[in-house]
Each structure stands twice: as C-alpha cells, then as structure tokens.
Amino acid sequence: MMVDRPDEQGIHQWLDADQFPEHLKKYWFQRHKIWQKYHEGVWMTEDAWFGVTPEPIANKIATHIAESAPKDKTIIIDAFAGVGGNAIAFARSGRWDQVFAVEKDPKTMKCAKHNAEIYDVAKKIVFHTGDCFDIIKRFMGKNNIVIFGSPPWGGTEYNADNVFDLSLMQPYNLDALYKKFSKLSKHIVLYLPRNSDLNQIARYAPESKKVEVAHYCIFGASKALCVYFGDFDFEGEAEEQEGDVTASLEGPLVKR
Ligand SMILES: C[S@@+](CC[C@H](N)C(=O)[O-])C[C@H]1O[C@@H](n2cnc3c(N)ncnc32)[C@H](O)[C@@H]1O
C-alpha cells in the first residue's frame, strides 16, 4: 500500500465511500475495474473519472498497438496522458524503448506520476507537463514514433443513439488532431467515442491505404473505439474476449 497522501487541493486518494463525491458515485462501484490497484492508493482528480481509460481496456489497446505497429516504431507518445491509464499500460507492455506522457494540467500530471509509481513503471515513462502540440515539435524529424491520443470528447451532445460528429468535438476536432499529429508521424491511434462517425474517419485513409477501427467493450457495453491510422498490421481474430474486455475489429475503412 502506498501511504503517501496527496497534499494539494484537487488531488484525491479516495479510500472511503463516505468521502467520495455523490455525483461520481457510479465510479466508486467501478473503481477496482478502472484501476486494479486502486486500493494501493491511486490518485485522481474529479474530472479524471470521466476520461480515464479503464485498465483492462488500456491493456488491450497496449497489446493491440504493440503487436500491430511496425517493428521500427520504438517510441510511443501519449499526447493526452490524463492520470496515466494508457501511458502506464504502454510502459507495462515492455514493447517500447521510450514512453512519453504529455498532460497539460499539472495536478492531473501529478496523479499520473504517482499512479505510475503504484504500477512500478514511473522510471519507464518520461513525463512532460504542457501542451502536446508544442511538445511534439521537439520530436520532429524522428521517424520511429507512434502517437496515441485520448483527447477530451466535449462539444457535441454525447448520446449513444446518435452518430458522434467528430467535426464538433471540442476543443480539438478530428481534423485538427489528424493534421497536427500527422506532421510528426503517420502512425496515429485515436481513442474516440464508440458512436463516432466512421465516414468522417474514412476520409483520412491515405490513398489506397486502410484505416483500422477496433471497438472495446467492458462491463458488457461498448465503451470506445480506437482508430489506427498508418501501417498497423492486425493479424488476430476479428473478435477477442479477454476477462471483462471484448475487442472487435470493425474491418478496414477505405477512402471513398
Ligand atoms: C480524456 S483525458 C485522458 C485520459 C487518459 N487516457 C487516462 O487514461 O487517464 C484528456 C486529457 O487531455 C488533457 N489535455 C487537454 N488538452 C491538452 C493538450 N493540448 N495537451 C496535453 N494535454 C491536454 C486534459 O487535461 C485531460 O487530462
């Protein structure tokens, strides 16, 4: 058990249901699914509960990227690292020479660093506090990078029954993300709402190339999808079940 308690307002180590904010209660019941080492003293902000990638999904995504990325890609940048859900999984996969975690909010970043210690991978991650679009400029000229991004999904009414219009995603829409990230790497993985408009995504498939989409389900419900831009080579089953997670490949999208 990591006993070090956060000593800054806005950073929490909720170990007791009584102190947990009422409006987040549903996350209290899922806390050990979201973080399997939650009881070891994970730090969170209130906002982080809405965006953190649950550990089993983060692990599945990390495996997918590790297995499908071209072997000459040895660096992964998690551009929106949050409290560390994905960056920790990338570091634990052991696939990467370097894992960079970029997060612009300093309190959220403190949580990510602490959580990486709990998972014993803090030394395997290089943390950068700041704007990912500035920080990735430092990597220009390298051709061994995969960029992963789980951006905020705000902006458009989130309703599973509607198609999510990625042009209205705030503060960065699909077009902005793709244009900025593709200046550094053609290998980009984006974690997006499960009901994202696949036609919009298909428009970014380079000529005669495909874009893979994988859906990730947990707690029996589809949580999100990942879009794989670039030469990711998926060889596995179209649908895989592992513990609580089901991953299914949508099949390649081709530019129309
Ligand atoms: C959906 S959350 C990421 C969650 C993360 N995958 C996890 O498992 O914890 C998005 C994060 O992006 C951060 N963010 C937003 N704009 C950013 C920017 N320009 N550069 C870096 N981080 C940014 C937010 O502060 C927020 O923590």
PDB file of C-alpha atoms and ligand atoms in Angstrom:
ATOM      1  CA  MET A   1       0.000   0.000   0.000  1.00  0.00           C
ATOM      2  CA  MET A   2       1.380   3.411  -0.965  1.00  0.00           C
ATOM      3  CA  VAL A   3       0.695   5.548   2.077  1.00  0.00           C
ATOM      4  CA  ASP A   4       1.710   8.879   0.610  1.00  0.00           C
ATOM      5  CA  ARG A   5      -1.367  11.027   0.557  1.00  0.00           C
ATOM      6  CA  PRO A   6      -1.823  13.917  -1.872  1.00  0.00           C
ATOM      7  CA  ASP A   7      -1.156  17.260  -0.186  1.00  0.00           C
ATOM      8  CA  GLU A   8      -2.689  19.510  -2.827  1.00  0.00           C
ATOM      9  CA  GLN A   9      -6.255  20.635  -3.272  1.00  0.00           C
ATOM     10  CA  GLY A  10      -7.965  18.941  -6.193  1.00  0.00           C
ATOM     11  CA  ILE A  11      -5.880  15.762  -5.990  1.00  0.00           C
ATOM     12  CA  HIS A  12      -7.574  12.916  -4.116  1.00  0.00           C
ATOM     13  CA  GLN A  13      -6.922   9.469  -2.787  1.00  0.00           C
ATOM     14  CA  TRP A  14     -10.454   8.344  -2.017  1.00  0.00           C
ATOM     15  CA  LEU A  15     -10.248   5.192   0.065  1.00  0.00           C
ATOM     16  CA  ASP A  16     -13.549   5.628   1.833  1.00  0.00           C
ATOM     17  CA  ALA A  17     -17.034   5.710   0.259  1.00  0.00           C
ATOM     18  CA  ASP A  18     -18.165   8.380   2.744  1.00  0.00           C
ATOM     19  CA  GLN A  19     -15.759  10.959   1.330  1.00  0.00           C
ATOM     20  CA  PHE A  20     -16.450  10.132  -2.303  1.00  0.00           C
ATOM     21  CA  PRO A  21     -18.354  12.846  -4.211  1.00  0.00           C
ATOM     22  CA  GLU A  22     -22.030  11.936  -4.564  1.00  0.00           C
ATOM     23  CA  HIS A  23     -22.229  12.919  -8.254  1.00  0.00           C
ATOM     24  CA  LEU A  24     -19.446  10.457  -9.112  1.00  0.00           C
ATOM     25  CA  LYS A  25     -20.911   7.551  -7.125  1.00  0.00           C
ATOM     26  CA  LYS A  26     -21.182   5.198 -10.112  1.00  0.00           C
ATOM     27  CA  TYR A  27     -17.409   5.345 -10.478  1.00  0.00           C
ATOM     28  CA  TRP A  28     -16.952   4.309  -6.836  1.00  0.00           C
ATOM     29  CA  PHE A  29     -18.536   0.966  -7.656  1.00  0.00           C
ATOM     30  CA  GLN A  30     -16.295   0.552 -10.714  1.00  0.00           C
ATOM     31  CA  ARG A  31     -13.077   1.759  -9.097  1.00  0.00           C
ATOM     32  CA  HIS A  32     -11.400  -1.664  -8.980  1.00  0.00           C
ATOM     33  CA  LYS A  33     -12.300  -2.320 -12.610  1.00  0.00           C
ATOM     34  CA  ILE A  34     -10.938   1.050 -13.654  1.00  0.00           C
ATOM     35  CA  TRP A  35      -7.763   0.596 -11.571  1.00  0.00           C
ATOM     36  CA  GLN A  36      -6.962  -2.930 -10.448  1.00  0.00           C
ATOM     37  CA  LYS A  37      -4.534  -1.466  -7.876  1.00  0.00           C
ATOM     38  CA  TYR A  38      -6.975   1.210  -6.763  1.00  0.00           C
ATOM     39  CA  HIS A  39      -6.683   0.098  -3.123  1.00  0.00           C
ATOM     40  CA  GLU A  40      -2.924   0.678  -3.247  1.00  0.00           C
ATOM     41  CA  GLY A  41      -3.615   4.392  -3.214  1.00  0.00           C
ATOM     42  CA  VAL A  42      -4.361   5.621  -6.734  1.00  0.00           C
ATOM     43  CA  TRP A  43      -4.639   9.419  -7.003  1.00  0.00           C
ATOM     44  CA  MET A  44      -7.435  11.006  -9.043  1.00  0.00           C
ATOM     45  CA  THR A  45      -8.979  14.381  -9.773  1.00  0.00           C
ATOM     46  CA  GLU A  46     -12.767  14.672 -10.012  1.00  0.00           C
ATOM     47  CA  ASP A  47     -12.601  15.271 -13.780  1.00  0.00           C
ATOM     48  CA  ALA A  48     -10.321  12.304 -14.357  1.00  0.00           C
ATOM     49  CA  TRP A  49     -13.103   9.800 -13.578  1.00  0.00           C
ATOM     50  CA  PHE A  50     -14.929  10.815 -16.767  1.00  0.00           C
ATOM     51  CA  GLY A  51     -11.935  10.354 -19.041  1.00  0.00           C
ATOM     52  CA  VAL A  52      -9.676   7.675 -17.593  1.00  0.00           C
ATOM     53  CA  THR A  53      -9.300   4.570 -19.748  1.00  0.00           C
ATOM     54  CA  PRO A  54     -10.242   1.526 -17.616  1.00  0.00           C
ATOM     55  CA  GLU A  55      -7.178  -0.646 -17.015  1.00  0.00           C
ATOM     56  CA  PRO A  56      -8.405  -3.778 -18.883  1.00  0.00           C
ATOM     57  CA  ILE A  57      -9.163  -1.672 -21.974  1.00  0.00           C
ATOM     58  CA  ALA A  58      -5.882   0.223 -21.689  1.00  0.00           C
ATOM     59  CA  ASN A  59      -4.073  -3.124 -21.509  1.00  0.00           C
ATOM     60  CA  LYS A  60      -5.909  -4.459 -24.564  1.00  0.00           C
ATOM     61  CA  ILE A  61      -5.136  -1.316 -26.566  1.00  0.00           C
ATOM     62  CA  ALA A  62      -1.495  -1.511 -25.482  1.00  0.00           C
ATOM     63  CA  THR A  63      -1.345  -5.122 -26.698  1.00  0.00           C
ATOM     64  CA  HIS A  64      -3.008  -4.242 -29.999  1.00  0.00           C
ATOM     65  CA  ILE A  65      -0.586  -1.388 -30.672  1.00  0.00           C
ATOM     66  CA  ALA A  66       2.432  -3.420 -29.533  1.00  0.00           C
ATOM     67  CA  GLU A  67       1.572  -6.288 -31.864  1.00  0.00           C
ATOM     68  CA  SER A  68       0.417  -4.340 -34.894  1.00  0.00           C
ATOM     69  CA  ALA A  69       2.806  -1.372 -35.078  1.00  0.00           C
ATOM     70  CA  PRO A  70       5.733  -1.701 -37.499  1.00  0.00           C
ATOM     71  CA  LYS A  71       8.779  -3.025 -35.664  1.00  0.00           C
ATOM     72  CA  ASP A  72      10.847   0.077 -36.459  1.00  0.00           C
ATOM     73  CA  LYS A  73       8.498   2.209 -34.339  1.00  0.00           C
ATOM     74  CA  THR A  74      10.164   2.233 -30.946  1.00  0.00           C
ATOM     75  CA  ILE A  75       8.777   5.366 -29.278  1.00  0.00           C
ATOM     76  CA  ILE A  76       5.183   5.977 -28.223  1.00  0.00           C
ATOM     77  CA  ILE A  77       3.852   9.361 -27.184  1.00  0.00           C
ATOM     78  CA  ASP A  78       0.628   9.507 -25.161  1.00  0.00           C
ATOM     79  CA  ALA A  79      -0.386  13.056 -26.082  1.00  0.00           C
ATOM     80  CA  PHE A  80      -3.294  13.387 -23.598  1.00  0.00           C
ATOM     81  CA  ALA A  81      -2.000  11.299 -20.732  1.00  0.00           C
ATOM     82  CA  GLY A  82      -4.534  12.286 -18.080  1.00  0.00           C
ATOM     83  CA  VAL A  83      -3.985  10.349 -14.838  1.00  0.00           C
ATOM     84  CA  GLY A  84      -1.939   7.758 -16.699  1.00  0.00           C
ATOM     85  CA  GLY A  85      -4.373   4.989 -17.693  1.00  0.00           C
ATOM     86  CA  ASN A  86      -2.905   4.403 -21.147  1.00  0.00           C
ATOM     87  CA  ALA A  87       0.684   5.518 -20.563  1.00  0.00           C
ATOM     88  CA  ILE A  88       1.029   3.033 -17.686  1.00  0.00           C
ATOM     89  CA  ALA A  89      -0.288   0.218 -19.910  1.00  0.00           C
ATOM     90  CA  PHE A  90       2.178   1.154 -22.689  1.00  0.00           C
ATOM     91  CA  ALA A  91       5.056   1.082 -20.217  1.00  0.00           C
ATOM     92  CA  ARG A  92       3.941  -2.247 -18.757  1.00  0.00           C
ATOM     93  CA  SER A  93       3.765  -3.810 -22.239  1.00  0.00           C
ATOM     94  CA  GLY A  94       7.564  -3.644 -22.435  1.00  0.00           C
ATOM     95  CA  ARG A  95       7.314  -3.088 -26.211  1.00  0.00           C
ATOM     96  CA  TRP A  96       8.725   0.460 -26.327  1.00  0.00           C
ATOM     97  CA  ASP A  97      12.227   1.872 -25.944  1.00  0.00           C
ATOM     98  CA  GLN A  98      10.612   5.083 -24.736  1.00  0.00           C
ATOM     99  CA  VAL A  99       7.151   6.045 -23.499  1.00  0.00           C
ATOM    100  CA  PHE A 100       6.371   9.761 -23.293  1.00  0.00           C
ATOM    101  CA  ALA A 101       3.341  11.026 -21.379  1.00  0.00           C
ATOM    102  CA  VAL A 102       2.165  14.569 -22.083  1.00  0.00           C
ATOM    103  CA  GLU A 103      -0.505  16.263 -19.965  1.00  0.00           C
ATOM    104  CA  LYS A 104      -1.219  19.953 -19.768  1.00  0.00           C
ATOM    105  CA  ASP A 105      -2.866  20.054 -16.330  1.00  0.00           C
ATOM    106  CA  PRO A 106      -0.231  19.925 -13.565  1.00  0.00           C
ATOM    107  CA  LYS A 107      -2.495  18.319 -10.933  1.00  0.00           C
ATOM    108  CA  THR A 108      -3.624  15.618 -13.350  1.00  0.00           C
ATOM    109  CA  MET A 109       0.020  15.042 -14.228  1.00  0.00           C
ATOM    110  CA  LYS A 110       0.920  14.608 -10.544  1.00  0.00           C
ATOM    111  CA  CYS A 111      -1.702  11.871 -10.375  1.00  0.00           C
ATOM    112  CA  ALA A 112      -0.229  10.176 -13.462  1.00  0.00           C
ATOM    113  CA  LYS A 113       3.270  10.169 -11.947  1.00  0.00           C
ATOM    114  CA  HIS A 114       2.027   8.800  -8.638  1.00  0.00           C
ATOM    115  CA  ASN A 115      -0.114   6.137 -10.327  1.00  0.00           C
ATOM    116  CA  ALA A 116       2.852   5.075 -12.455  1.00  0.00           C
ATOM    117  CA  GLU A 117       4.764   4.503  -9.201  1.00  0.00           C
ATOM    118  CA  ILE A 118       1.999   2.264  -7.913  1.00  0.00           C
ATOM    119  CA  TYR A 119       2.301   0.207 -11.097  1.00  0.00           C
ATOM    120  CA  ASP A 120       6.080   0.264 -10.808  1.00  0.00           C
ATOM    121  CA  VAL A 121       6.664   1.890 -14.198  1.00  0.00           C
ATOM    122  CA  ALA A 122       7.388   5.521 -13.207  1.00  0.00           C
ATOM    123  CA  LYS A 123      11.005   5.145 -14.326  1.00  0.00           C
ATOM    124  CA  LYS A 124       9.913   3.808 -17.712  1.00  0.00           C
ATOM    125  CA  ILE A 125       7.862   6.896 -18.606  1.00  0.00           C
ATOM    126  CA  VAL A 126       9.151  10.367 -19.467  1.00  0.00           C
ATOM    127  CA  PHE A 127       6.566  12.896 -18.269  1.00  0.00           C
ATOM    128  CA  HIS A 128       6.095  16.301 -19.910  1.00  0.00           C
ATOM    129  CA  THR A 129       3.679  18.823 -18.426  1.00  0.00           C
ATOM    130  CA  GLY A 130       2.429  21.121 -21.167  1.00  0.00           C
ATOM    131  CA  ASP A 131       0.580  21.392 -24.448  1.00  0.00           C
ATOM    132  CA  CYS A 132       1.063  18.269 -26.543  1.00  0.00           C
ATOM    133  CA  PHE A 133       1.020  20.251 -29.800  1.00  0.00           C
ATOM    134  CA  ASP A 134       4.041  22.245 -28.589  1.00  0.00           C
ATOM    135  CA  ILE A 135       5.824  19.314 -27.036  1.00  0.00           C
ATOM    136  CA  ILE A 136       5.608  17.030 -30.070  1.00  0.00           C
ATOM    137  CA  LYS A 137       7.502  19.649 -32.084  1.00  0.00           C
ATOM    138  CA  ARG A 138      10.616  18.529 -30.167  1.00  0.00           C
ATOM    139  CA  PHE A 139      10.338  15.145 -31.863  1.00  0.00           C
ATOM    140  CA  MET A 140      10.178  16.461 -35.434  1.00  0.00           C
ATOM    141  CA  GLY A 141      12.497  14.622 -37.796  1.00  0.00           C
ATOM    142  CA  LYS A 142      12.248  11.277 -35.997  1.00  0.00           C
ATOM    143  CA  ASN A 143      10.528   8.537 -37.937  1.00  0.00           C
ATOM    144  CA  ASN A 144      10.171   5.913 -35.224  1.00  0.00           C
ATOM    145  CA  ILE A 145       7.184   7.345 -33.369  1.00  0.00           C
ATOM    146  CA  VAL A 146       3.617   6.224 -32.750  1.00  0.00           C
ATOM    147  CA  ILE A 147       1.309   8.913 -31.378  1.00  0.00           C
ATOM    148  CA  PHE A 148      -1.577   7.812 -29.170  1.00  0.00           C
ATOM    149  CA  GLY A 149      -4.264  10.303 -28.222  1.00  0.00           C
ATOM    150  CA  SER A 150      -7.331  10.033 -25.994  1.00  0.00           C
ATOM    151  CA  PRO A 151      -8.498  13.619 -26.383  1.00  0.00           C
ATOM    152  CA  PRO A 152     -11.356  15.243 -24.472  1.00  0.00           C
ATOM    153  CA  TRP A 153     -14.668  14.351 -26.176  1.00  0.00           C
ATOM    154  CA  GLY A 154     -16.558  17.532 -25.331  1.00  0.00           C
ATOM    155  CA  GLY A 155     -18.543  19.715 -27.631  1.00  0.00           C
ATOM    156  CA  THR A 156     -21.272  17.619 -29.093  1.00  0.00           C
ATOM    157  CA  GLU A 157     -24.186  16.131 -27.194  1.00  0.00           C
ATOM    158  CA  TYR A 158     -22.957  12.707 -26.068  1.00  0.00           C
ATOM    159  CA  ASN A 159     -25.776  10.330 -26.819  1.00  0.00           C
ATOM    160  CA  ALA A 160     -25.122   6.737 -27.744  1.00  0.00           C
ATOM    161  CA  ASP A 161     -28.116   6.722 -30.093  1.00  0.00           C
ATOM    162  CA  ASN A 162     -26.741   9.444 -32.324  1.00  0.00           C
ATOM    163  CA  VAL A 163     -23.722   9.368 -34.531  1.00  0.00           C
ATOM    164  CA  PHE A 164     -20.982  11.434 -32.873  1.00  0.00           C
ATOM    165  CA  ASP A 165     -19.963  14.246 -35.207  1.00  0.00           C
ATOM    166  CA  LEU A 166     -16.174  14.363 -34.943  1.00  0.00           C
ATOM    167  CA  SER A 167     -16.049  17.773 -36.595  1.00  0.00           C
ATOM    168  CA  LEU A 168     -17.766  19.198 -33.492  1.00  0.00           C
ATOM    169  CA  MET A 169     -15.521  17.533 -30.929  1.00  0.00           C
ATOM    170  CA  GLN A 170     -14.058  20.160 -28.570  1.00  0.00           C
ATOM    171  CA  PRO A 171     -11.559  21.610 -28.014  1.00  0.00           C
ATOM    172  CA  TYR A 172      -9.841  19.672 -30.840  1.00  0.00           C
ATOM    173  CA  ASN A 173     -11.852  18.087 -33.626  1.00  0.00           C
ATOM    174  CA  LEU A 174     -10.713  15.128 -35.701  1.00  0.00           C
ATOM    175  CA  ASP A 175      -9.392  17.307 -38.481  1.00  0.00           C
ATOM    176  CA  ALA A 176      -7.257  19.405 -36.124  1.00  0.00           C
ATOM    177  CA  LEU A 177      -5.890  16.347 -34.328  1.00  0.00           C
ATOM    178  CA  TYR A 178      -5.070  14.476 -37.520  1.00  0.00           C
ATOM    179  CA  LYS A 179      -3.438  17.463 -39.208  1.00  0.00           C
ATOM    180  CA  LYS A 180      -1.270  18.330 -36.211  1.00  0.00           C
ATOM    181  CA  PHE A 181      -0.239  14.800 -35.322  1.00  0.00           C
ATOM    182  CA  SER A 182       0.401  13.653 -38.897  1.00  0.00           C
ATOM    183  CA  LYS A 183       3.108  16.307 -39.255  1.00  0.00           C
ATOM    184  CA  LEU A 184       5.136  14.202 -36.820  1.00  0.00           C
ATOM    185  CA  SER A 185       4.012  10.640 -37.590  1.00  0.00           C
ATOM    186  CA  LYS A 186       1.782   8.750 -39.987  1.00  0.00           C
ATOM    187  CA  HIS A 187       1.184   6.219 -37.202  1.00  0.00           C
ATOM    188  CA  ILE A 188      -1.570   7.672 -35.082  1.00  0.00           C
ATOM    189  CA  VAL A 189      -4.014   5.922 -32.765  1.00  0.00           C
ATOM    190  CA  LEU A 190      -7.013   7.900 -31.516  1.00  0.00           C
ATOM    191  CA  TYR A 191      -9.363   6.788 -28.730  1.00  0.00           C
ATOM    192  CA  LEU A 192     -12.773   8.151 -29.660  1.00  0.00           C
ATOM    193  CA  PRO A 193     -16.447   7.791 -28.700  1.00  0.00           C
ATOM    194  CA  ARG A 194     -17.963   4.432 -29.619  1.00  0.00           C
ATOM    195  CA  ASN A 195     -20.556   6.077 -31.862  1.00  0.00           C
ATOM    196  CA  SER A 196     -18.045   8.164 -33.833  1.00  0.00           C
ATOM    197  CA  ASP A 197     -18.911   8.824 -37.470  1.00  0.00           C
ATOM    198  CA  LEU A 198     -16.910   6.204 -39.379  1.00  0.00           C
ATOM    199  CA  ASN A 199     -17.448   8.022 -42.679  1.00  0.00           C
ATOM    200  CA  GLN A 200     -15.630  11.038 -41.297  1.00  0.00           C
ATOM    201  CA  ILE A 201     -12.780   8.805 -40.152  1.00  0.00           C
ATOM    202  CA  ALA A 202     -12.543   7.047 -43.545  1.00  0.00           C
ATOM    203  CA  ARG A 203     -11.763  10.369 -45.224  1.00  0.00           C
ATOM    204  CA  TYR A 204      -8.346  10.321 -43.560  1.00  0.00           C
ATOM    205  CA  ALA A 205      -7.331   6.997 -45.072  1.00  0.00           C
ATOM    206  CA  PRO A 206      -4.345   7.764 -47.294  1.00  0.00           C
ATOM    207  CA  GLU A 207      -4.861   6.820 -50.982  1.00  0.00           C
ATOM    208  CA  SER A 208      -5.198   3.042 -51.379  1.00  0.00           C
ATOM    209  CA  LYS A 209      -4.477   2.554 -47.678  1.00  0.00           C
ATOM    210  CA  LYS A 210      -6.819   1.446 -44.984  1.00  0.00           C
ATOM    211  CA  VAL A 211      -7.682   2.663 -41.539  1.00  0.00           C
ATOM    212  CA  GLU A 212      -8.436   0.048 -38.892  1.00  0.00           C
ATOM    213  CA  VAL A 213     -11.088   0.566 -36.245  1.00  0.00           C
ATOM    214  CA  ALA A 214     -11.362  -1.548 -33.105  1.00  0.00           C
ATOM    215  CA  HIS A 215     -14.227  -1.395 -30.609  1.00  0.00           C
ATOM    216  CA  TYR A 216     -13.537  -2.045 -26.949  1.00  0.00           C
ATOM    217  CA  CYS A 217     -16.318  -3.230 -24.635  1.00  0.00           C
ATOM    218  CA  ILE A 218     -16.246  -3.560 -20.878  1.00  0.00           C
ATOM    219  CA  PHE A 219     -18.996  -4.157 -18.299  1.00  0.00           C
ATOM    220  CA  GLY A 220     -20.878  -5.712 -21.267  1.00  0.00           C
ATOM    221  CA  ALA A 221     -21.165  -2.355 -23.048  1.00  0.00           C
ATOM    222  CA  SER A 222     -19.144  -0.759 -25.783  1.00  0.00           C
ATOM    223  CA  LYS A 223     -17.003   1.917 -24.207  1.00  0.00           C
ATOM    224  CA  ALA A 224     -14.988   3.390 -27.028  1.00  0.00           C
ATOM    225  CA  LEU A 225     -13.225   2.720 -30.257  1.00  0.00           C
ATOM    226  CA  CYS A 226      -9.673   3.213 -31.425  1.00  0.00           C
ATOM    227  CA  VAL A 227      -8.819   4.340 -34.900  1.00  0.00           C
ATOM    228  CA  TYR A 228      -5.471   3.127 -36.211  1.00  0.00           C
ATOM    229  CA  PHE A 229      -4.088   5.399 -38.934  1.00  0.00           C
ATOM    230  CA  GLY A 230      -0.960   4.082 -40.660  1.00  0.00           C
ATOM    231  CA  ASP A 231       0.561   0.686 -41.333  1.00  0.00           C
ATOM    232  CA  PHE A 232      -0.781  -1.238 -38.360  1.00  0.00           C
ATOM    233  CA  ASP A 233      -0.947  -4.893 -39.173  1.00  0.00           C
ATOM    234  CA  PHE A 234      -3.742  -6.732 -37.371  1.00  0.00           C
ATOM    235  CA  GLU A 235      -3.458 -10.462 -37.625  1.00  0.00           C
ATOM    236  CA  GLY A 236      -5.638 -11.545 -34.720  1.00  0.00           C
ATOM    237  CA  GLU A 237      -9.238 -12.660 -34.564  1.00  0.00           C
ATOM    238  CA  ALA A 238     -11.980 -10.260 -35.582  1.00  0.00           C
ATOM    239  CA  GLU A 239     -13.361 -10.603 -32.070  1.00  0.00           C
ATOM    240  CA  GLU A 240     -11.407 -11.400 -28.939  1.00  0.00           C
ATOM    241  CA  GLN A 241     -12.631 -11.837 -25.387  1.00  0.00           C
ATOM    242  CA  GLU A 242     -10.187 -11.384 -22.511  1.00  0.00           C
ATOM    243  CA  GLY A 243     -11.541 -11.160 -18.987  1.00  0.00           C
ATOM    244  CA  ASP A 244     -14.036  -8.298 -18.902  1.00  0.00           C
ATOM    245  CA  VAL A 245     -12.986  -6.879 -22.250  1.00  0.00           C
ATOM    246  CA  THR A 246     -14.197  -7.720 -25.731  1.00  0.00           C
ATOM    247  CA  ALA A 247     -12.293  -6.210 -28.619  1.00  0.00           C
ATOM    248  CA  SER A 248     -13.747  -6.377 -32.107  1.00  0.00           C
ATOM    249  CA  LEU A 249     -12.224  -5.160 -35.313  1.00  0.00           C
ATOM    250  CA  GLU A 250     -14.595  -3.162 -37.465  1.00  0.00           C
ATOM    251  CA  GLY A 251     -12.569  -4.064 -40.532  1.00  0.00           C
ATOM    252  CA  PRO A 252     -10.575  -1.668 -42.601  1.00  0.00           C
ATOM    253  CA  LEU A 253     -12.176   1.587 -43.682  1.00  0.00           C
ATOM    254  CA  VAL A 254     -11.172   2.727 -47.122  1.00  0.00           C
ATOM    255  CA  LYS A 255     -11.377   6.243 -48.505  1.00  0.00           C
ATOM    256  CA  ARG A 256     -14.455   6.708 -50.660  1.00  0.00           C
TER     257      ARG A 256
HETATM  258  C1  LIG B   1      -9.749  12.041 -21.785  1.00  0.00           C
HETATM  259  S1  LIG B   1      -8.460  12.645 -20.796  1.00  0.00           S
HETATM  260  C2  LIG B   1      -7.183  11.431 -20.999  1.00  0.00           C
HETATM  261  C3  LIG B   1      -7.329  10.233 -20.109  1.00  0.00           C
HETATM  262  C4  LIG B   1      -6.170   9.261 -20.115  1.00  0.00           C
HETATM  263  N1  LIG B   1      -6.140   8.440 -21.298  1.00  0.00           N
HETATM  264  C5  LIG B   1      -6.217   8.382 -18.895  1.00  0.00           C
HETATM  265  O1  LIG B   1      -6.409   7.157 -19.012  1.00  0.00           O
HETATM  266  O2  LIG B   1      -6.103   8.930 -17.804  1.00  0.00           O
HETATM  267  C6  LIG B   1      -7.836  14.009 -21.730  1.00  0.00           C
HETATM  268  C7  LIG B   1      -6.714  14.746 -21.054  1.00  0.00           C
HETATM  269  O3  LIG B   1      -6.108  15.633 -22.007  1.00  0.00           O
HETATM  270  C8  LIG B   1      -5.621  16.760 -21.327  1.00  0.00           C
HETATM  271  N2  LIG B   1      -5.387  17.777 -22.353  1.00  0.00           N
HETATM  272  C9  LIG B   1      -6.291  18.559 -22.996  1.00  0.00           C
HETATM  273  N3  LIG B   1      -5.688  19.329 -23.914  1.00  0.00           N
HETATM  274  C10 LIG B   1      -4.357  19.020 -23.879  1.00  0.00           C
HETATM  275  C11 LIG B   1      -3.229  19.469 -24.603  1.00  0.00           C
HETATM  276  N4  LIG B   1      -3.328  20.397 -25.566  1.00  0.00           N
HETATM  277  N5  LIG B   1      -2.023  18.929 -24.321  1.00  0.00           N
HETATM  278  C12 LIG B   1      -1.906  17.979 -23.364  1.00  0.00           C
HETATM  279  N6  LIG B   1      -2.938  17.531 -22.618  1.00  0.00           N
HETATM  280  C13 LIG B   1      -4.155  18.031 -22.877  1.00  0.00           C
HETATM  281  C14 LIG B   1      -6.704  17.059 -20.305  1.00  0.00           C
HETATM  282  O4  LIG B   1      -6.190  17.832 -19.234  1.00  0.00           O
HETATM  283  C15 LIG B   1      -7.134  15.638 -19.886  1.00  0.00           C
HETATM  284  O5  LIG B   1      -6.438  15.238 -18.740  1.00  0.00           O
END
